Amino acid sequence: MIGTSAVASPRTVRVGVYQNPPKIFFARGRISGIFGDLLYAIADREGWTIEPVVCSWRQCLEKLQAGQIDLMPDVAFNKPRAQLMDFGKTPTLYSWSELYRNPNVRLMSIRDLSDKRVAVLSGSIQETYLSEMARNYGIRGVVFMPTENLNAAFELAASGKADAVATNYFFGDAEARQYHLDSTPIIFQPSQLFFAAPKGRGQALLNAIDFYLEQWETTPQSPYYRILDHWKTTARETHIPVLFWWGLGALGGLLSLALLAMWVQRRQVLAQDRHLRITEDKLALILDSVDACIYIKDTELRYQYVNHRQAELVGLPAKKILGQTDDVLYTPEVAIRMRVDDRRVLEHGERLTVEEENRSANGVLRRTYLTVKQPLRDDDGEIYALCGIATDFTEHKRNQQKIHQLAFYDPLTGLPNRSLLLDRAKHALDNYVRSQSVGALLFIDLDNFKILNDTLGHGQGDILLGQAATRLGAQVRHNDTLARLGGDEFVLLMENLGETLDTAISDVENIARKLLQAFTEPFQLDNGIYNITASIGVALFSEADHRVEELLKRADMAMYEAKASGRDQVKFFNPMMQASLSARAAVETELHEALKHEQFILLYQPQVGCEGRLLGAEALVRWQHPRDGLVSPAVFIPVAESTGQILMLGRWILHTACLQLVAWQGKPEYAGLVLSVNVSARQFHHPDFVSEVLRTLDETGADPTHLGLELTETLLADDIDNLIAKMKALKARGVRFSLDDFGTGYSSLSYLKRLPLDQLKIDQSFVRDLLVDPNDTAIVRTILALGESLDLEVMAEGVETIEQRDALLNLGCRRQQGYFFGYPGPPEALLDGRANAR
Ligand SMILES: Nc1nc2c(ncn2[C@@H]2O[C@H](COP(=O)(O)O[C@H]3[C@@H](O)[C@H](n4cnc5c(=O)[nH]c(N)nc54)O[C@@H]3COP(=O)(O)O)[C@@H](O)[C@H]2O)c(=O)[nH]1
């Protein structure tokens, strides 16, 4: 995620480590725990080598001040410490402290601390804070028992040598169970935990740590959250970032303390405490200034206390709320839901965290609250009330939804994107394995969408895609997932189609037909209407091997079959397609060997002009397969193109053709011939294509003016300016260009005019039916006229009979190629063949 390093200086960083799991501890020679993992994640990116220095908390503090270590993790910020060491800007964790008691000791409020022995980590923030608190509250006789490490403190409390132990919540919650200590309601001092460095000597390290923390803490997928997750500190069920929980926890801790103090004061009646400095009024002031709704309800669910924010939410003054129940304040649905939750708290003593959606007082603004409800107990542990703290997290929720939307939905159509589809498909397949209820994946691809994009522009293409998504969406069942994979590709995932294959197939067929019908009406674009069709490939779950990728591949193959059969069709994946897929995979594997051992040859087919004069030849590659003999390029060129092997093969073909040209240059009868070489789109688009051709010409010494490159119309679909630039660079050296298979694809006239072409080659399909289909005659005539107006030569290919030859001559097409003049053969055969004879 991070592209640049914060400081980028490789160095050894000495880090103090002490036992305080899960935040930090030393295990197997490494620093472990949340701080440890974070530090290593940062060190990996910064090139730091971490050198752990094991020490007790106090020793670590001393070493840090003496500059014997460079970093100390897990240090709570306070002003005195800030005099002695430097802190980063971004807190690493948010925590609070808590007291854990020996089960034989009664410890319900801070007042009970009187004459108690409290074990604390020596020099810790808990020691300082508790002694200050005891002094402020006038609590006498508290004896602090400082220990070198937290485990020793817990041991003291467990063995009865101390009555309680004070520690941070992270460590305490996990350890208290092991030592059979009970947690108490006494929680205090929310704190922010940092990495600290020696005063004035570690700013660069802290900056680097801040750099990562700042970014990671605002990014849900970052290492920060992964690490917290790993140490089980995130609240998975609500997917709320851990920071939020810590913030809420800290607030909760503070408020609980305040509330508790307030109620304890009230209940312990003015009792003995003349020393109590914090009055109820002051606490109410604090509670009113907090940005959260706080309330207390008695066991009859009547409000006993509401703070200012809660009164605002309800829209009544606090005194009008007191004594009321939710039935009077909220809509019946909200009141019922609240009552159910409140009962759980009061009757079962549960501490609940619930997400609530309430309307504001004026009933218009809908806000989302994260509410913590907890029971309040008296000295005997009896529940006498509940306390609720509701934090408005509407903004957070909105942001969360935005992030989710961006991550899993396609912005153009609002449909699920590829990630969400893959996730749902995986669940669907898992479900299929369990239930055997058939499902299907339909791959929907718009026909010739590229033409729309290229001719009317991407803006119009987007409009059509949006409308297509709406039309498709209207046809699908509620529980199915319609997704957009990208471009003009949509996928429909259908589940629970029943257990018999026959019904499933007919259901899928029905839906697929409806999807095709959705395209029968023209689409309304900005400047008029546009007709388009779609092709659909279907793969059924029952046929797949339970892998999403395989299922997608099969549906994709079936979709291509639908296109090959004339488009606007539905095809189901069948084993024949699988066979062709396997054969293709075999070709791909064998091509590696073939390229390594140069198992290819070039054959040359004559191209003739007036009176059958030999003008040149087209080089056509063949694979001399050691087992299968001569293999047609129709079998292996498409595979080589899709795997990229065409790049290596193309280089060999060009090199061999150039060597042939050089051989001809020495022989007068061949010297004037032009040799045409087919170039695939992938080859041409390679950034080094031009330099490779020029280098081959230079290395072989072939005359560039006798080399022709045959490009296909598919090339014109991509970045035309780049295409023209490349052609011009080669043209400058004299290389010639033909547009092959002309008439089968689509070529915009404006493009054609800009391309530095020499020749159009009429596709053989038009020549084949020239004598029987007047349309083909018209097409050939049009291409010839086009060639004339653009000043381009026109060559017809696929001429097999004398009648075709004559018909072409009559139409004015003098340049011809085809079996009638000669089959592709060895170079010597060019002059021996019929080319000469005709
Ligand atoms: N990128 C590269 N592609 C190549 C190369 N060599 C061939 N190919 C492409 O493979 C496809 C099949 O080629 P091939 O089997 O060689 O067929 C060519 C001719 O043999 C065939 N042809 C020629 N005359 C006739 C005829 O009278 N009748 C008839 N039925 N077929 C005939 O046409 C093919 C030539 O097509 P074209 O290239 O479009 O001029 C084919 O797409 C080749 O392009 C290579 O080296 N690189």
Short mmCIF file of N, CA and C and ligand atoms in Angstrom, two decimals, residues 602 605 618-622 632-634 637 641 646 649-650 653 677-680 683 710 712 740-741 761 763-764 768 797-800 804 817-820 822 824, ligand 1:
data_model
loop_
_atom_site.label_atom_id
_atom_site.label_comp_id
_atom_site.label_asym_id
_atom_site.label_seq_id
_atom_site.Cartn_x
_atom_site.Cartn_y
_atom_site.Cartn_z
N LEU A 602 8.84 -22.39 -42.58
CA LEU A 602 8.01 -21.44 -43.31
C LEU A 602 7.75 -22.00 -44.70
N GLN A 605 3.60 -19.02 -50.30
CA GLN A 605 2.52 -19.12 -51.29
C GLN A 605 2.63 -17.95 -52.27
N GLU A 618 3.52 -15.05 -49.80
CA GLU A 618 3.17 -14.89 -48.39
C GLU A 618 3.84 -16.01 -47.61
N ALA A 619 4.54 -15.65 -46.55
CA ALA A 619 5.20 -16.66 -45.71
C ALA A 619 4.17 -17.22 -44.74
N LEU A 620 4.02 -18.55 -44.69
CA LEU A 620 3.02 -19.18 -43.82
C LEU A 620 3.72 -20.24 -42.97
N VAL A 621 3.53 -20.13 -41.69
CA VAL A 621 4.29 -20.99 -40.79
C VAL A 621 3.62 -22.36 -40.63
N ARG A 622 4.42 -23.39 -40.39
CA ARG A 622 3.93 -24.74 -40.08
C ARG A 622 4.75 -25.29 -38.92
N SER A 632 -1.21 -27.40 -38.66
CA SER A 632 -1.67 -26.14 -39.25
C SER A 632 -1.54 -24.98 -38.26
N PRO A 633 -1.22 -23.79 -38.77
CA PRO A 633 -1.16 -22.62 -37.87
C PRO A 633 -2.52 -22.31 -37.25
N ALA A 634 -3.61 -22.74 -37.93
CA ALA A 634 -4.94 -22.49 -37.35
C ALA A 634 -5.06 -23.16 -35.99
N ILE A 637 -1.54 -21.07 -33.75
CA ILE A 637 -1.35 -19.61 -33.66
C ILE A 637 -2.30 -18.99 -32.60
N GLU A 641 -1.00 -16.99 -29.43
CA GLU A 641 -1.40 -15.60 -29.19
C GLU A 641 -1.92 -15.43 -27.77
N ILE A 646 3.46 -16.24 -28.99
CA ILE A 646 3.55 -15.70 -30.34
C ILE A 646 4.72 -14.72 -30.47
N LEU A 649 7.71 -16.87 -31.22
CA LEU A 649 7.51 -17.49 -32.53
C LEU A 649 7.58 -16.41 -33.63
N GLY A 650 6.94 -15.27 -33.37
CA GLY A 650 6.93 -14.19 -34.36
C GLY A 650 8.35 -13.73 -34.70
N ILE A 653 9.83 -16.24 -37.02
CA ILE A 653 9.25 -16.16 -38.36
C ILE A 653 9.86 -14.98 -39.13
N VAL A 677 4.68 -11.13 -44.49
CA VAL A 677 4.73 -11.89 -43.24
C VAL A 677 3.53 -11.47 -42.38
N ASN A 678 2.82 -12.48 -41.84
CA ASN A 678 1.67 -12.16 -40.97
C ASN A 678 2.15 -11.72 -39.60
N VAL A 679 1.53 -10.65 -39.10
CA VAL A 679 1.90 -10.17 -37.76
C VAL A 679 0.64 -10.17 -36.90
N SER A 680 0.70 -10.85 -35.77
CA SER A 680 -0.49 -10.91 -34.91
C SER A 680 -0.60 -9.63 -34.09
N GLN A 683 1.72 -9.33 -31.15
CA GLN A 683 3.10 -9.07 -31.57
C GLN A 683 3.28 -7.58 -31.87
N GLU A 710 1.67 -8.08 -42.91
CA GLU A 710 0.21 -8.20 -43.04
C GLU A 710 -0.43 -8.03 -41.67
N THR A 712 -4.07 -7.40 -39.36
CA THR A 712 -5.51 -7.68 -39.49
C THR A 712 -6.32 -6.51 -38.94
N ASP A 740 -4.95 -7.35 -43.94
CA ASP A 740 -5.36 -8.72 -44.28
C ASP A 740 -6.85 -8.94 -43.98
N ASP A 741 -7.42 -9.97 -44.58
CA ASP A 741 -8.81 -10.38 -44.31
C ASP A 741 -9.77 -9.20 -44.40
N LYS A 761 -6.18 -6.60 -48.59
CA LYS A 761 -6.33 -7.98 -49.09
C LYS A 761 -7.78 -8.41 -48.89
N ASP A 763 -10.75 -10.58 -48.27
CA ASP A 763 -10.79 -11.86 -47.56
C ASP A 763 -11.31 -12.96 -48.48
N GLN A 764 -10.76 -14.18 -48.26
CA GLN A 764 -11.10 -15.28 -49.17
C GLN A 764 -12.59 -15.66 -49.11
N ARG A 768 -14.74 -16.86 -52.37
CA ARG A 768 -15.29 -18.22 -52.45
C ARG A 768 -16.65 -18.21 -53.15
N GLU A 797 -7.53 -12.87 -52.10
CA GLU A 797 -6.93 -14.15 -51.69
C GLU A 797 -7.96 -15.26 -51.73
N GLY A 798 -7.48 -16.49 -51.76
CA GLY A 798 -8.38 -17.64 -51.78
C GLY A 798 -8.90 -17.96 -53.18
N VAL A 799 -8.12 -17.58 -54.21
CA VAL A 799 -8.56 -17.86 -55.59
C VAL A 799 -8.23 -19.32 -55.91
N GLU A 800 -9.29 -20.13 -56.12
CA GLU A 800 -9.05 -21.57 -56.30
C GLU A 800 -9.34 -22.03 -57.72
N GLN A 804 -13.03 -18.05 -60.81
CA GLN A 804 -12.86 -16.98 -59.80
C GLN A 804 -11.81 -15.99 -60.29
N GLN A 817 -4.09 -14.25 -55.15
CA GLN A 817 -3.35 -15.29 -54.43
C GLN A 817 -4.33 -16.42 -54.17
N GLY A 818 -3.86 -17.64 -54.24
CA GLY A 818 -4.77 -18.76 -53.95
C GLY A 818 -4.22 -20.06 -54.51
N TYR A 819 -4.91 -21.15 -54.15
CA TYR A 819 -4.43 -22.47 -54.58
C TYR A 819 -4.35 -22.58 -56.10
N PHE A 820 -5.18 -21.76 -56.80
CA PHE A 820 -5.14 -21.82 -58.27
C PHE A 820 -3.74 -21.48 -58.78
N GLY A 822 -0.94 -21.57 -56.73
CA GLY A 822 0.07 -22.37 -56.05
C GLY A 822 -0.25 -22.53 -54.58
N PRO A 824 0.89 -23.21 -50.58
CA PRO A 824 2.08 -22.85 -49.79
C PRO A 824 3.09 -24.00 -49.89
N1 LIG B 1 0.77 -14.55 -37.07
C1 LIG B 1 0.94 -15.44 -38.02
N2 LIG B 1 -0.15 -16.08 -38.51
C2 LIG B 1 0.04 -16.99 -39.49
C3 LIG B 1 1.28 -17.31 -39.97
N3 LIG B 1 1.14 -18.28 -40.93
C4 LIG B 1 -0.15 -18.52 -41.02
N4 LIG B 1 -0.84 -17.76 -40.16
C5 LIG B 1 -2.25 -17.67 -39.97
O1 LIG B 1 -2.79 -18.92 -39.70
C6 LIG B 1 -4.05 -19.02 -40.32
C7 LIG B 1 -4.10 -20.26 -41.18
O2 LIG B 1 -3.06 -20.18 -42.13
P1 LIG B 1 -2.83 -21.28 -43.21
O3 LIG B 1 -3.35 -22.56 -42.77
O4 LIG B 1 -1.40 -21.15 -43.63
O5 LIG B 1 -3.77 -20.77 -44.33
C8 LIG B 1 -3.32 -19.77 -45.22
C9 LIG B 1 -3.35 -20.28 -46.63
O6 LIG B 1 -2.84 -21.58 -46.72
C10 LIG B 1 -4.83 -20.23 -46.94
N5 LIG B 1 -5.09 -20.18 -48.36
C11 LIG B 1 -4.33 -19.62 -49.33
N6 LIG B 1 -4.92 -19.78 -50.54
C12 LIG B 1 -6.07 -20.43 -50.31
C13 LIG B 1 -7.10 -20.88 -51.12
O7 LIG B 1 -7.09 -20.71 -52.33
N7 LIG B 1 -8.16 -21.53 -50.54
C14 LIG B 1 -8.19 -21.73 -49.19
N8 LIG B 1 -9.24 -22.37 -48.69
N9 LIG B 1 -7.21 -21.32 -48.39
C15 LIG B 1 -6.17 -20.68 -48.93
O8 LIG B 1 -5.24 -19.02 -46.37
C16 LIG B 1 -4.40 -18.71 -45.24
C17 LIG B 1 -3.77 -17.37 -45.47
O9 LIG B 1 -4.56 -16.48 -44.83
P2 LIG B 1 -4.09 -14.97 -44.65
O10 LIG B 1 -2.96 -14.97 -43.67
O11 LIG B 1 -5.30 -14.34 -44.08
O12 LIG B 1 -3.67 -14.45 -45.96
C18 LIG B 1 -4.26 -17.76 -41.14
O13 LIG B 1 -5.09 -16.89 -40.44
C19 LIG B 1 -2.92 -17.20 -41.24
O14 LIG B 1 -2.94 -15.79 -41.29
C20 LIG B 1 2.42 -16.63 -39.45
O15 LIG B 1 3.54 -16.83 -39.86
N10 LIG B 1 2.18 -15.69 -38.47
#
